[in-house]
Amino acid sequence: MTTGLQSLPGWGERLLGEARLALVGTPWAFLLSSDATPPPLLPEFTDEAGNKRAIDPFLVAWLRQAPPPIVPPNPSTDLKLWNMLVRGQRGSMMSVVAPSGGPLTPEFNTLTIEVASENELASLHALSHAGPGASARMAAASDWMVENLQPDNATNHPWAVHVFLQRAFETGAVEHRLYAETLLHNCVVSLGRADRFSALILLDAARQLLRHGAAANQR
């Protein structure tokens, strides 16, 4: 069996290791185990700087398999998708993304490039859980992002890193692997490890890659 970074499971282990570095010793370390019990006084999630984003509760709820949080007014596409995912509405997720090639998010051209990029990548990450019916749209979106969005336009969060890795292994496209590597590098360069929020993203991405490897071995 191919190991290390020459396989998707190897990349899954790499991303999981980065997540561990950031989460061990925090109240959120329990998320590293799928059957772990949260501490009795779990605080509201923030990153090291005390920052909170509107999407944080949805990502945490997904990882915890917890009840969905309240959706803010006028949610962006990424929030809509993560809300649907947490609520188990995977079959409806394709209804909120742009139907053709190009950006997933209908609001892309109305946003600054940094916000638009983060929205796109977070939407792609959510869509990676939507099932086979989303595969073609995800492939087209990831190709468009590699051609049109710099991976450092966002806020150094490695959203959808696993999607670009999967696309790289499926097609042999070097640029998709480089895109994924840049997303990973950008989230660890400031602290020498991932920030706590990025660690949650990496944890979910790692699990996707490890599941992909397990499914491939069963075929």
mmCIF file with all atom_site columns, C-alpha atoms in Angstrom:
data_model
loop_
_atom_site.group_PDB
_atom_site.id
_atom_site.type_symbol
_atom_site.label_atom_id
_atom_site.label_alt_id
_atom_site.label_comp_id
_atom_site.label_asym_id
_atom_site.label_entity_id
_atom_site.label_seq_id
_atom_site.pdbx_PDB_ins_code
_atom_site.Cartn_x
_atom_site.Cartn_y
_atom_site.Cartn_z
_atom_site.occupancy
_atom_site.B_iso_or_equiv
_atom_site.pdbx_formal_charge
_atom_site.auth_seq_id
_atom_site.auth_comp_id
_atom_site.auth_asym_id
_atom_site.auth_atom_id
_atom_site.pdbx_PDB_model_num
ATOM 1   C CA . MET A 1 1   ? 0.000   0.000  0.000   1.00 0.00 ? 1   MET A CA 1
ATOM 2   C CA . THR A 1 2   ? 1.280   3.458  -0.843  1.00 0.00 ? 2   THR A CA 1
ATOM 3   C CA . THR A 1 3   ? 2.006   5.474  2.283   1.00 0.00 ? 3   THR A CA 1
ATOM 4   C CA . GLY A 1 4   ? 3.054   8.968  3.229   1.00 0.00 ? 4   GLY A CA 1
ATOM 5   C CA . LEU A 1 5   ? 2.137   11.909 1.046   1.00 0.00 ? 5   LEU A CA 1
ATOM 6   C CA . GLN A 1 6   ? 1.929   9.683  -2.010  1.00 0.00 ? 6   GLN A CA 1
ATOM 7   C CA . SER A 1 7   ? -1.586  8.631  -0.991  1.00 0.00 ? 7   SER A CA 1
ATOM 8   C CA . LEU A 1 8   ? -4.765  10.345 0.167   1.00 0.00 ? 8   LEU A CA 1
ATOM 9   C CA . PRO A 1 9   ? -4.791  8.446  3.498   1.00 0.00 ? 9   PRO A CA 1
ATOM 10  C CA . GLY A 1 10  ? -1.204  9.595  4.004   1.00 0.00 ? 10  GLY A CA 1
ATOM 11  C CA . TRP A 1 11  ? -2.334  13.172 3.519   1.00 0.00 ? 11  TRP A CA 1
ATOM 12  C CA . GLY A 1 12  ? -5.209  12.478 5.895   1.00 0.00 ? 12  GLY A CA 1
ATOM 13  C CA . GLU A 1 13  ? -2.722  11.484 8.586   1.00 0.00 ? 13  GLU A CA 1
ATOM 14  C CA . ARG A 1 14  ? -0.675  14.605 7.869   1.00 0.00 ? 14  ARG A CA 1
ATOM 15  C CA . LEU A 1 15  ? -3.690  16.898 8.265   1.00 0.00 ? 15  LEU A CA 1
ATOM 16  C CA . LEU A 1 16  ? -4.800  15.023 11.381  1.00 0.00 ? 16  LEU A CA 1
ATOM 17  C CA . GLY A 1 17  ? -1.361  15.520 12.881  1.00 0.00 ? 17  GLY A CA 1
ATOM 18  C CA . GLU A 1 18  ? -1.550  19.264 12.251  1.00 0.00 ? 18  GLU A CA 1
ATOM 19  C CA . ALA A 1 19  ? -4.980  19.382 13.891  1.00 0.00 ? 19  ALA A CA 1
ATOM 20  C CA . ARG A 1 20  ? -3.665  17.536 16.951  1.00 0.00 ? 20  ARG A CA 1
ATOM 21  C CA . LEU A 1 21  ? -0.832  20.024 17.413  1.00 0.00 ? 21  LEU A CA 1
ATOM 22  C CA . ALA A 1 22  ? -3.340  22.854 17.723  1.00 0.00 ? 22  ALA A CA 1
ATOM 23  C CA . LEU A 1 23  ? -6.116  21.127 19.695  1.00 0.00 ? 23  LEU A CA 1
ATOM 24  C CA . VAL A 1 24  ? -4.351  18.998 22.310  1.00 0.00 ? 24  VAL A CA 1
ATOM 25  C CA . GLY A 1 25  ? -4.410  20.829 25.626  1.00 0.00 ? 25  GLY A CA 1
ATOM 26  C CA . THR A 1 26  ? -7.488  22.879 24.701  1.00 0.00 ? 26  THR A CA 1
ATOM 27  C CA . PRO A 1 27  ? -11.144 22.275 25.636  1.00 0.00 ? 27  PRO A CA 1
ATOM 28  C CA . TRP A 1 28  ? -11.640 21.175 22.023  1.00 0.00 ? 28  TRP A CA 1
ATOM 29  C CA . ALA A 1 29  ? -9.227  18.250 22.126  1.00 0.00 ? 29  ALA A CA 1
ATOM 30  C CA . PHE A 1 30  ? -12.203 15.911 22.624  1.00 0.00 ? 30  PHE A CA 1
ATOM 31  C CA . LEU A 1 31  ? -13.117 16.458 18.964  1.00 0.00 ? 31  LEU A CA 1
ATOM 32  C CA . LEU A 1 32  ? -10.067 14.435 17.977  1.00 0.00 ? 32  LEU A CA 1
ATOM 33  C CA . SER A 1 33  ? -11.968 11.329 19.035  1.00 0.00 ? 33  SER A CA 1
ATOM 34  C CA . SER A 1 34  ? -15.264 10.638 17.297  1.00 0.00 ? 34  SER A CA 1
ATOM 35  C CA . ASP A 1 35  ? -16.765 9.046  20.416  1.00 0.00 ? 35  ASP A CA 1
ATOM 36  C CA . ALA A 1 36  ? -15.315 11.363 23.058  1.00 0.00 ? 36  ALA A CA 1
ATOM 37  C CA . THR A 1 37  ? -17.506 13.216 25.543  1.00 0.00 ? 37  THR A CA 1
ATOM 38  C CA . PRO A 1 38  ? -17.133 17.006 25.685  1.00 0.00 ? 38  PRO A CA 1
ATOM 39  C CA . PRO A 1 39  ? -16.047 18.584 28.964  1.00 0.00 ? 39  PRO A CA 1
ATOM 40  C CA . PRO A 1 40  ? -18.969 19.580 31.216  1.00 0.00 ? 40  PRO A CA 1
ATOM 41  C CA . LEU A 1 41  ? -18.280 23.310 30.910  1.00 0.00 ? 41  LEU A CA 1
ATOM 42  C CA . LEU A 1 42  ? -17.427 23.641 27.240  1.00 0.00 ? 42  LEU A CA 1
ATOM 43  C CA . PRO A 1 43  ? -16.771 27.289 26.414  1.00 0.00 ? 43  PRO A CA 1
ATOM 44  C CA . GLU A 1 44  ? -17.968 29.068 23.320  1.00 0.00 ? 44  GLU A CA 1
ATOM 45  C CA . PHE A 1 45  ? -15.487 28.439 20.546  1.00 0.00 ? 45  PHE A CA 1
ATOM 46  C CA . THR A 1 46  ? -12.968 31.165 19.720  1.00 0.00 ? 46  THR A CA 1
ATOM 47  C CA . ASP A 1 47  ? -9.553  31.118 18.141  1.00 0.00 ? 47  ASP A CA 1
ATOM 48  C CA . GLU A 1 48  ? -6.364  32.044 20.009  1.00 0.00 ? 48  GLU A CA 1
ATOM 49  C CA . ALA A 1 49  ? -7.033  35.746 19.506  1.00 0.00 ? 49  ALA A CA 1
ATOM 50  C CA . GLY A 1 50  ? -10.588 35.487 20.812  1.00 0.00 ? 50  GLY A CA 1
ATOM 51  C CA . ASN A 1 51  ? -12.076 35.887 17.343  1.00 0.00 ? 51  ASN A CA 1
ATOM 52  C CA . LYS A 1 52  ? -15.464 34.390 16.467  1.00 0.00 ? 52  LYS A CA 1
ATOM 53  C CA . ARG A 1 53  ? -16.895 34.030 12.987  1.00 0.00 ? 53  ARG A CA 1
ATOM 54  C CA . ALA A 1 54  ? -20.504 33.419 12.009  1.00 0.00 ? 54  ALA A CA 1
ATOM 55  C CA . ILE A 1 55  ? -19.542 30.033 10.575  1.00 0.00 ? 55  ILE A CA 1
ATOM 56  C CA . ASP A 1 56  ? -17.766 28.756 13.714  1.00 0.00 ? 56  ASP A CA 1
ATOM 57  C CA . PRO A 1 57  ? -20.863 27.308 15.443  1.00 0.00 ? 57  PRO A CA 1
ATOM 58  C CA . PHE A 1 58  ? -21.828 25.384 12.306  1.00 0.00 ? 58  PHE A CA 1
ATOM 59  C CA . LEU A 1 59  ? -18.415 23.771 11.893  1.00 0.00 ? 59  LEU A CA 1
ATOM 60  C CA . VAL A 1 60  ? -18.295 22.903 15.595  1.00 0.00 ? 60  VAL A CA 1
ATOM 61  C CA . ALA A 1 61  ? -21.831 21.503 15.490  1.00 0.00 ? 61  ALA A CA 1
ATOM 62  C CA . TRP A 1 62  ? -20.919 19.359 12.488  1.00 0.00 ? 62  TRP A CA 1
ATOM 63  C CA . LEU A 1 63  ? -17.821 17.952 14.188  1.00 0.00 ? 63  LEU A CA 1
ATOM 64  C CA . ARG A 1 64  ? -19.745 17.314 17.410  1.00 0.00 ? 64  ARG A CA 1
ATOM 65  C CA . GLN A 1 65  ? -22.859 16.016 15.642  1.00 0.00 ? 65  GLN A CA 1
ATOM 66  C CA . ALA A 1 66  ? -24.693 18.532 17.824  1.00 0.00 ? 66  ALA A CA 1
ATOM 67  C CA . PRO A 1 67  ? -27.969 20.414 17.194  1.00 0.00 ? 67  PRO A CA 1
ATOM 68  C CA . PRO A 1 68  ? -27.685 23.187 14.600  1.00 0.00 ? 68  PRO A CA 1
ATOM 69  C CA . PRO A 1 69  ? -27.150 26.766 15.750  1.00 0.00 ? 69  PRO A CA 1
ATOM 70  C CA . ILE A 1 70  ? -29.406 29.662 14.820  1.00 0.00 ? 70  ILE A CA 1
ATOM 71  C CA . VAL A 1 71  ? -28.849 30.981 11.297  1.00 0.00 ? 71  VAL A CA 1
ATOM 72  C CA . PRO A 1 72  ? -28.063 34.705 11.165  1.00 0.00 ? 72  PRO A CA 1
ATOM 73  C CA . PRO A 1 73  ? -30.155 37.014 8.946   1.00 0.00 ? 73  PRO A CA 1
ATOM 74  C CA . ASN A 1 74  ? -29.226 37.143 5.261   1.00 0.00 ? 74  ASN A CA 1
ATOM 75  C CA . PRO A 1 75  ? -26.732 34.263 5.390   1.00 0.00 ? 75  PRO A CA 1
ATOM 76  C CA . SER A 1 76  ? -24.008 33.928 2.783   1.00 0.00 ? 76  SER A CA 1
ATOM 77  C CA . THR A 1 77  ? -23.853 30.798 0.646   1.00 0.00 ? 77  THR A CA 1
ATOM 78  C CA . ASP A 1 78  ? -21.273 29.111 2.852   1.00 0.00 ? 78  ASP A CA 1
ATOM 79  C CA . LEU A 1 79  ? -23.495 29.581 5.915   1.00 0.00 ? 79  LEU A CA 1
ATOM 80  C CA . LYS A 1 80  ? -26.504 28.270 4.016   1.00 0.00 ? 80  LYS A CA 1
ATOM 81  C CA . LEU A 1 81  ? -24.597 25.153 2.991   1.00 0.00 ? 81  LEU A CA 1
ATOM 82  C CA . TRP A 1 82  ? -23.140 24.464 6.426   1.00 0.00 ? 82  TRP A CA 1
ATOM 83  C CA . ASN A 1 83  ? -26.551 24.960 8.009   1.00 0.00 ? 83  ASN A CA 1
ATOM 84  C CA . MET A 1 84  ? -28.104 22.478 5.585   1.00 0.00 ? 84  MET A CA 1
ATOM 85  C CA . LEU A 1 85  ? -25.299 20.019 6.249   1.00 0.00 ? 85  LEU A CA 1
ATOM 86  C CA . VAL A 1 86  ? -25.710 20.181 10.020  1.00 0.00 ? 86  VAL A CA 1
ATOM 87  C CA . ARG A 1 87  ? -29.466 19.767 9.616   1.00 0.00 ? 87  ARG A CA 1
ATOM 88  C CA . GLY A 1 88  ? -29.042 16.663 7.482   1.00 0.00 ? 88  GLY A CA 1
ATOM 89  C CA . GLN A 1 89  ? -30.371 18.343 4.328   1.00 0.00 ? 89  GLN A CA 1
ATOM 90  C CA . ARG A 1 90  ? -27.592 17.148 2.031   1.00 0.00 ? 90  ARG A CA 1
ATOM 91  C CA . GLY A 1 91  ? -29.946 16.422 -0.830  1.00 0.00 ? 91  GLY A CA 1
ATOM 92  C CA . SER A 1 92  ? -30.896 20.098 -1.040  1.00 0.00 ? 92  SER A CA 1
ATOM 93  C CA . MET A 1 93  ? -27.430 21.616 -0.900  1.00 0.00 ? 93  MET A CA 1
ATOM 94  C CA . MET A 1 94  ? -26.980 21.867 -4.662  1.00 0.00 ? 94  MET A CA 1
ATOM 95  C CA . SER A 1 95  ? -30.035 24.132 -4.839  1.00 0.00 ? 95  SER A CA 1
ATOM 96  C CA . VAL A 1 96  ? -28.184 27.089 -3.273  1.00 0.00 ? 96  VAL A CA 1
ATOM 97  C CA . VAL A 1 97  ? -25.047 27.099 -5.415  1.00 0.00 ? 97  VAL A CA 1
ATOM 98  C CA . ALA A 1 98  ? -24.641 28.576 -8.870  1.00 0.00 ? 98  ALA A CA 1
ATOM 99  C CA . PRO A 1 99  ? -25.585 25.816 -11.309 1.00 0.00 ? 99  PRO A CA 1
ATOM 100 C CA . SER A 1 100 ? -22.904 26.215 -13.969 1.00 0.00 ? 100 SER A CA 1
ATOM 101 C CA . GLY A 1 101 ? -19.123 26.389 -14.077 1.00 0.00 ? 101 GLY A CA 1
ATOM 102 C CA . GLY A 1 102 ? -17.379 29.258 -12.349 1.00 0.00 ? 102 GLY A CA 1
ATOM 103 C CA . PRO A 1 103 ? -17.870 30.289 -8.739  1.00 0.00 ? 103 PRO A CA 1
ATOM 104 C CA . LEU A 1 104 ? -20.178 28.301 -6.519  1.00 0.00 ? 104 LEU A CA 1
ATOM 105 C CA . THR A 1 105 ? -21.511 31.350 -4.729  1.00 0.00 ? 105 THR A CA 1
ATOM 106 C CA . PRO A 1 106 ? -24.049 33.541 -6.561  1.00 0.00 ? 106 PRO A CA 1
ATOM 107 C CA . GLU A 1 107 ? -22.817 36.580 -4.599  1.00 0.00 ? 107 GLU A CA 1
ATOM 108 C CA . PHE A 1 108 ? -19.159 36.156 -5.611  1.00 0.00 ? 108 PHE A CA 1
ATOM 109 C CA . ASN A 1 109 ? -18.879 39.281 -7.769  1.00 0.00 ? 109 ASN A CA 1
ATOM 110 C CA . THR A 1 110 ? -20.467 41.519 -5.129  1.00 0.00 ? 110 THR A CA 1
ATOM 111 C CA . LEU A 1 111 ? -17.829 40.791 -2.458  1.00 0.00 ? 111 LEU A CA 1
ATOM 112 C CA . THR A 1 112 ? -14.230 41.816 -1.873  1.00 0.00 ? 112 THR A CA 1
ATOM 113 C CA . ILE A 1 113 ? -11.773 39.206 -3.112  1.00 0.00 ? 113 ILE A CA 1
ATOM 114 C CA . GLU A 1 114 ? -10.815 38.119 0.409   1.00 0.00 ? 114 GLU A CA 1
ATOM 115 C CA . VAL A 1 115 ? -14.402 37.595 1.539   1.00 0.00 ? 115 VAL A CA 1
ATOM 116 C CA . ALA A 1 116 ? -15.395 36.055 -1.786  1.00 0.00 ? 116 ALA A CA 1
ATOM 117 C CA . SER A 1 117 ? -12.485 33.596 -1.636  1.00 0.00 ? 117 SER A CA 1
ATOM 118 C CA . GLU A 1 118 ? -13.259 32.496 1.903   1.00 0.00 ? 118 GLU A CA 1
ATOM 119 C CA . ASN A 1 119 ? -16.931 32.114 1.012   1.00 0.00 ? 119 ASN A CA 1
ATOM 120 C CA . GLU A 1 120 ? -16.048 30.033 -2.051  1.00 0.00 ? 120 GLU A CA 1
ATOM 121 C CA . LEU A 1 121 ? -13.649 27.734 -0.241  1.00 0.00 ? 121 LEU A CA 1
ATOM 122 C CA . ALA A 1 122 ? -15.939 27.222 2.756   1.00 0.00 ? 122 ALA A CA 1
ATOM 123 C CA . SER A 1 123 ? -18.807 26.465 0.376   1.00 0.00 ? 123 SER A CA 1
ATOM 124 C CA . LEU A 1 124 ? -16.714 23.929 -1.505  1.00 0.00 ? 124 LEU A CA 1
ATOM 125 C CA . HIS A 1 125 ? -15.748 22.270 1.775   1.00 0.00 ? 125 HIS A CA 1
ATOM 126 C CA . ALA A 1 126 ? -19.383 21.949 2.835   1.00 0.00 ? 126 ALA A CA 1
ATOM 127 C CA . LEU A 1 127 ? -20.363 20.620 -0.585  1.00 0.00 ? 127 LEU A CA 1
ATOM 128 C CA . SER A 1 128 ? -17.770 17.856 -0.236  1.00 0.00 ? 128 SER A CA 1
ATOM 129 C CA . HIS A 1 129 ? -20.191 16.231 2.214   1.00 0.00 ? 129 HIS A CA 1
ATOM 130 C CA . ALA A 1 130 ? -23.182 16.450 -0.140  1.00 0.00 ? 130 ALA A CA 1
ATOM 131 C CA . GLY A 1 131 ? -22.680 13.081 -1.804  1.00 0.00 ? 131 GLY A CA 1
ATOM 132 C CA . PRO A 1 132 ? -22.026 11.835 -5.350  1.00 0.00 ? 132 PRO A CA 1
ATOM 133 C CA . GLY A 1 133 ? -24.593 14.165 -6.880  1.00 0.00 ? 133 GLY A CA 1
ATOM 134 C CA . ALA A 1 134 ? -22.316 17.116 -6.132  1.00 0.00 ? 134 ALA A CA 1
ATOM 135 C CA . SER A 1 135 ? -19.127 15.562 -7.551  1.00 0.00 ? 135 SER A CA 1
ATOM 136 C CA . ALA A 1 136 ? -19.221 17.113 -11.022 1.00 0.00 ? 136 ALA A CA 1
ATOM 137 C CA . ARG A 1 137 ? -20.021 20.594 -9.697  1.00 0.00 ? 137 ARG A CA 1
ATOM 138 C CA . MET A 1 138 ? -17.268 20.314 -7.105  1.00 0.00 ? 138 MET A CA 1
ATOM 139 C CA . ALA A 1 139 ? -14.739 19.269 -9.741  1.00 0.00 ? 139 ALA A CA 1
ATOM 140 C CA . ALA A 1 140 ? -15.667 22.214 -11.953 1.00 0.00 ? 140 ALA A CA 1
ATOM 141 C CA . ALA A 1 141 ? -15.560 24.626 -9.016  1.00 0.00 ? 141 ALA A CA 1
ATOM 142 C CA . SER A 1 142 ? -12.174 23.420 -7.785  1.00 0.00 ? 142 SER A CA 1
ATOM 143 C CA . ASP A 1 143 ? -10.743 23.729 -11.311 1.00 0.00 ? 143 ASP A CA 1
ATOM 144 C CA . TRP A 1 144 ? -12.131 27.262 -11.577 1.00 0.00 ? 144 TRP A CA 1
ATOM 145 C CA . MET A 1 145 ? -10.671 28.235 -8.203  1.00 0.00 ? 145 MET A CA 1
ATOM 146 C CA . VAL A 1 146 ? -7.211  26.971 -9.110  1.00 0.00 ? 146 VAL A CA 1
ATOM 147 C CA . GLU A 1 147 ? -7.336  29.052 -12.306 1.00 0.00 ? 147 GLU A CA 1
ATOM 148 C CA . ASN A 1 148 ? -8.889  32.208 -10.844 1.00 0.00 ? 148 ASN A CA 1
ATOM 149 C CA . LEU A 1 149 ? -8.311  32.484 -7.075  1.00 0.00 ? 149 LEU A CA 1
ATOM 150 C CA . GLN A 1 150 ? -5.006  32.757 -5.301  1.00 0.00 ? 150 GLN A CA 1
ATOM 151 C CA . PRO A 1 151 ? -5.028  30.435 -2.265  1.00 0.00 ? 151 PRO A CA 1
ATOM 152 C CA . ASP A 1 152 ? -3.687  33.273 -0.097  1.00 0.00 ? 152 ASP A CA 1
ATOM 153 C CA . ASN A 1 153 ? -6.582  35.604 -0.980  1.00 0.00 ? 153 ASN A CA 1
ATOM 154 C CA . ALA A 1 154 ? -8.572  34.149 1.912   1.00 0.00 ? 154 ALA A CA 1
ATOM 155 C CA . THR A 1 155 ? -7.796  34.523 5.611   1.00 0.00 ? 155 THR A CA 1
ATOM 156 C CA . ASN A 1 156 ? -5.312  31.654 5.889   1.00 0.00 ? 156 ASN A CA 1
ATOM 157 C CA . HIS A 1 157 ? -7.951  29.035 6.641   1.00 0.00 ? 157 HIS A CA 1
ATOM 158 C CA . PRO A 1 158 ? -7.466  25.723 4.786   1.00 0.00 ? 158 PRO A CA 1
ATOM 159 C CA . TRP A 1 159 ? -11.054 25.249 3.676   1.00 0.00 ? 159 TRP A CA 1
ATOM 160 C CA . ALA A 1 160 ? -11.517 22.410 1.155   1.00 0.00 ? 160 ALA A CA 1
ATOM 161 C CA . VAL A 1 161 ? -7.844  21.392 1.245   1.00 0.00 ? 161 VAL A CA 1
ATOM 162 C CA . HIS A 1 162 ? -8.989  17.776 0.895   1.00 0.00 ? 162 HIS A CA 1
ATOM 163 C CA . VAL A 1 163 ? -11.021 18.577 -2.212  1.00 0.00 ? 163 VAL A CA 1
ATOM 164 C CA . PHE A 1 164 ? -7.951  19.881 -4.037  1.00 0.00 ? 164 PHE A CA 1
ATOM 165 C CA . LEU A 1 165 ? -5.916  16.879 -2.903  1.00 0.00 ? 165 LEU A CA 1
ATOM 166 C CA . GLN A 1 166 ? -8.582  14.466 -4.120  1.00 0.00 ? 166 GLN A CA 1
ATOM 167 C CA . ARG A 1 167 ? -8.734  16.271 -7.449  1.00 0.00 ? 167 ARG A CA 1
ATOM 168 C CA . ALA A 1 168 ? -4.943  16.140 -7.723  1.00 0.00 ? 168 ALA A CA 1
ATOM 169 C CA . PHE A 1 169 ? -4.868  12.391 -7.151  1.00 0.00 ? 169 PHE A CA 1
ATOM 170 C CA . GLU A 1 170 ? -7.799  11.767 -9.474  1.00 0.00 ? 170 GLU A CA 1
ATOM 171 C CA . THR A 1 171 ? -6.421  13.752 -12.409 1.00 0.00 ? 171 THR A CA 1
ATOM 172 C CA . GLY A 1 172 ? -2.683  13.981 -11.774 1.00 0.00 ? 172 GLY A CA 1
ATOM 173 C CA . ALA A 1 173 ? -3.024  17.779 -11.786 1.00 0.00 ? 173 ALA A CA 1
ATOM 174 C CA . VAL A 1 174 ? 0.068   19.210 -10.101 1.00 0.00 ? 174 VAL A CA 1
ATOM 175 C CA . GLU A 1 175 ? -1.536  22.641 -9.726  1.00 0.00 ? 175 GLU A CA 1
ATOM 176 C CA . HIS A 1 176 ? -4.296  21.249 -7.503  1.00 0.00 ? 176 HIS A CA 1
ATOM 177 C CA . ARG A 1 177 ? -1.773  19.629 -5.205  1.00 0.00 ? 177 ARG A CA 1
ATOM 178 C CA . LEU A 1 178 ? 0.223   22.873 -5.035  1.00 0.00 ? 178 LEU A CA 1
ATOM 179 C CA . TYR A 1 179 ? -2.979  24.735 -4.218  1.00 0.00 ? 179 TYR A CA 1
ATOM 180 C CA . ALA A 1 180 ? -3.669  22.353 -1.335  1.00 0.00 ? 180 ALA A CA 1
ATOM 181 C CA . GLU A 1 181 ? -0.102  22.604 -0.095  1.00 0.00 ? 181 GLU A CA 1
ATOM 182 C CA . THR A 1 182 ? -0.327  26.406 -0.121  1.00 0.00 ? 182 THR A CA 1
ATOM 183 C CA . LEU A 1 183 ? -3.579  26.349 1.852   1.00 0.00 ? 183 LEU A CA 1
ATOM 184 C CA . LEU A 1 184 ? -1.910  24.143 4.456   1.00 0.00 ? 184 LEU A CA 1
ATOM 185 C CA . HIS A 1 185 ? 1.268   26.225 4.563   1.00 0.00 ? 185 HIS A CA 1
ATOM 186 C CA . ASN A 1 186 ? -0.633  29.483 4.980   1.00 0.00 ? 186 ASN A CA 1
ATOM 187 C CA . CYS A 1 187 ? -2.515  28.266 8.044   1.00 0.00 ? 187 CYS A CA 1
ATOM 188 C CA . VAL A 1 188 ? 0.597   27.110 9.922   1.00 0.00 ? 188 VAL A CA 1
ATOM 189 C CA . VAL A 1 189 ? 3.158   29.760 9.015   1.00 0.00 ? 189 VAL A CA 1
ATOM 190 C CA . SER A 1 190 ? 2.145   32.433 11.574  1.00 0.00 ? 190 SER A CA 1
ATOM 191 C CA . LEU A 1 191 ? 2.145   30.285 14.731  1.00 0.00 ? 191 LEU A CA 1
ATOM 192 C CA . GLY A 1 192 ? 4.341   27.429 13.569  1.00 0.00 ? 192 GLY A CA 1
ATOM 193 C CA . ARG A 1 193 ? 1.208   25.298 13.722  1.00 0.00 ? 193 ARG A CA 1
ATOM 194 C CA . ALA A 1 194 ? -2.401  25.696 12.662  1.00 0.00 ? 194 ALA A CA 1
ATOM 195 C CA . ASP A 1 195 ? -4.535  28.196 14.522  1.00 0.00 ? 195 ASP A CA 1
ATOM 196 C CA . ARG A 1 196 ? -7.385  26.625 16.467  1.00 0.00 ? 196 ARG A CA 1
ATOM 197 C CA . PHE A 1 197 ? -10.057 27.394 13.876  1.00 0.00 ? 197 PHE A CA 1
ATOM 198 C CA . SER A 1 198 ? -7.941  26.077 11.033  1.00 0.00 ? 198 SER A CA 1
ATOM 199 C CA . ALA A 1 199 ? -7.336  22.949 13.110  1.00 0.00 ? 199 ALA A CA 1
ATOM 200 C CA . LEU A 1 200 ? -11.063 22.208 13.082  1.00 0.00 ? 200 LEU A CA 1
ATOM 201 C CA . ILE A 1 201 ? -11.109 22.561 9.303   1.00 0.00 ? 201 ILE A CA 1
ATOM 202 C CA . LEU A 1 202 ? -8.074  20.278 8.996   1.00 0.00 ? 202 LEU A CA 1
ATOM 203 C CA . LEU A 1 203 ? -9.686  17.725 11.299  1.00 0.00 ? 203 LEU A CA 1
ATOM 204 C CA . ASP A 1 204 ? -12.757 17.466 9.092   1.00 0.00 ? 204 ASP A CA 1
ATOM 205 C CA . ALA A 1 205 ? -10.639 17.388 5.925   1.00 0.00 ? 205 ALA A CA 1
ATOM 206 C CA . ALA A 1 206 ? -8.431  14.652 7.404   1.00 0.00 ? 206 ALA A CA 1
ATOM 207 C CA . ARG A 1 207 ? -11.436 12.503 8.245   1.00 0.00 ? 207 ARG A CA 1
ATOM 208 C CA . GLN A 1 208 ? -12.713 12.858 4.696   1.00 0.00 ? 208 GLN A CA 1
ATOM 209 C CA . LEU A 1 209 ? -9.409  11.686 3.250   1.00 0.00 ? 209 LEU A CA 1
ATOM 210 C CA . LEU A 1 210 ? -9.132  8.788  5.687   1.00 0.00 ? 210 LEU A CA 1
ATOM 211 C CA . ARG A 1 211 ? -12.693 7.712  4.898   1.00 0.00 ? 211 ARG A CA 1
ATOM 212 C CA . HIS A 1 212 ? -11.867 7.920  1.206   1.00 0.00 ? 212 HIS A CA 1
ATOM 213 C CA . GLY A 1 213 ? -8.899  5.613  1.758   1.00 0.00 ? 213 GLY A CA 1
ATOM 214 C CA . ALA A 1 214 ? -10.937 3.154  3.818   1.00 0.00 ? 214 ALA A CA 1
ATOM 215 C CA . ALA A 1 215 ? -13.651 3.037  1.155   1.00 0.00 ? 215 ALA A CA 1
ATOM 216 C CA . ALA A 1 216 ? -11.063 2.450  -1.584  1.00 0.00 ? 216 ALA A CA 1
ATOM 217 C CA . ASN A 1 217 ? -9.573  -0.470 0.336   1.00 0.00 ? 217 ASN A CA 1
ATOM 218 C CA . GLN A 1 218 ? -12.992 -2.116 0.582   1.00 0.00 ? 218 GLN A CA 1
ATOM 219 C CA . ARG A 1 219 ? -13.571 -2.082 -3.173  1.00 0.00 ? 219 ARG A CA 1
#
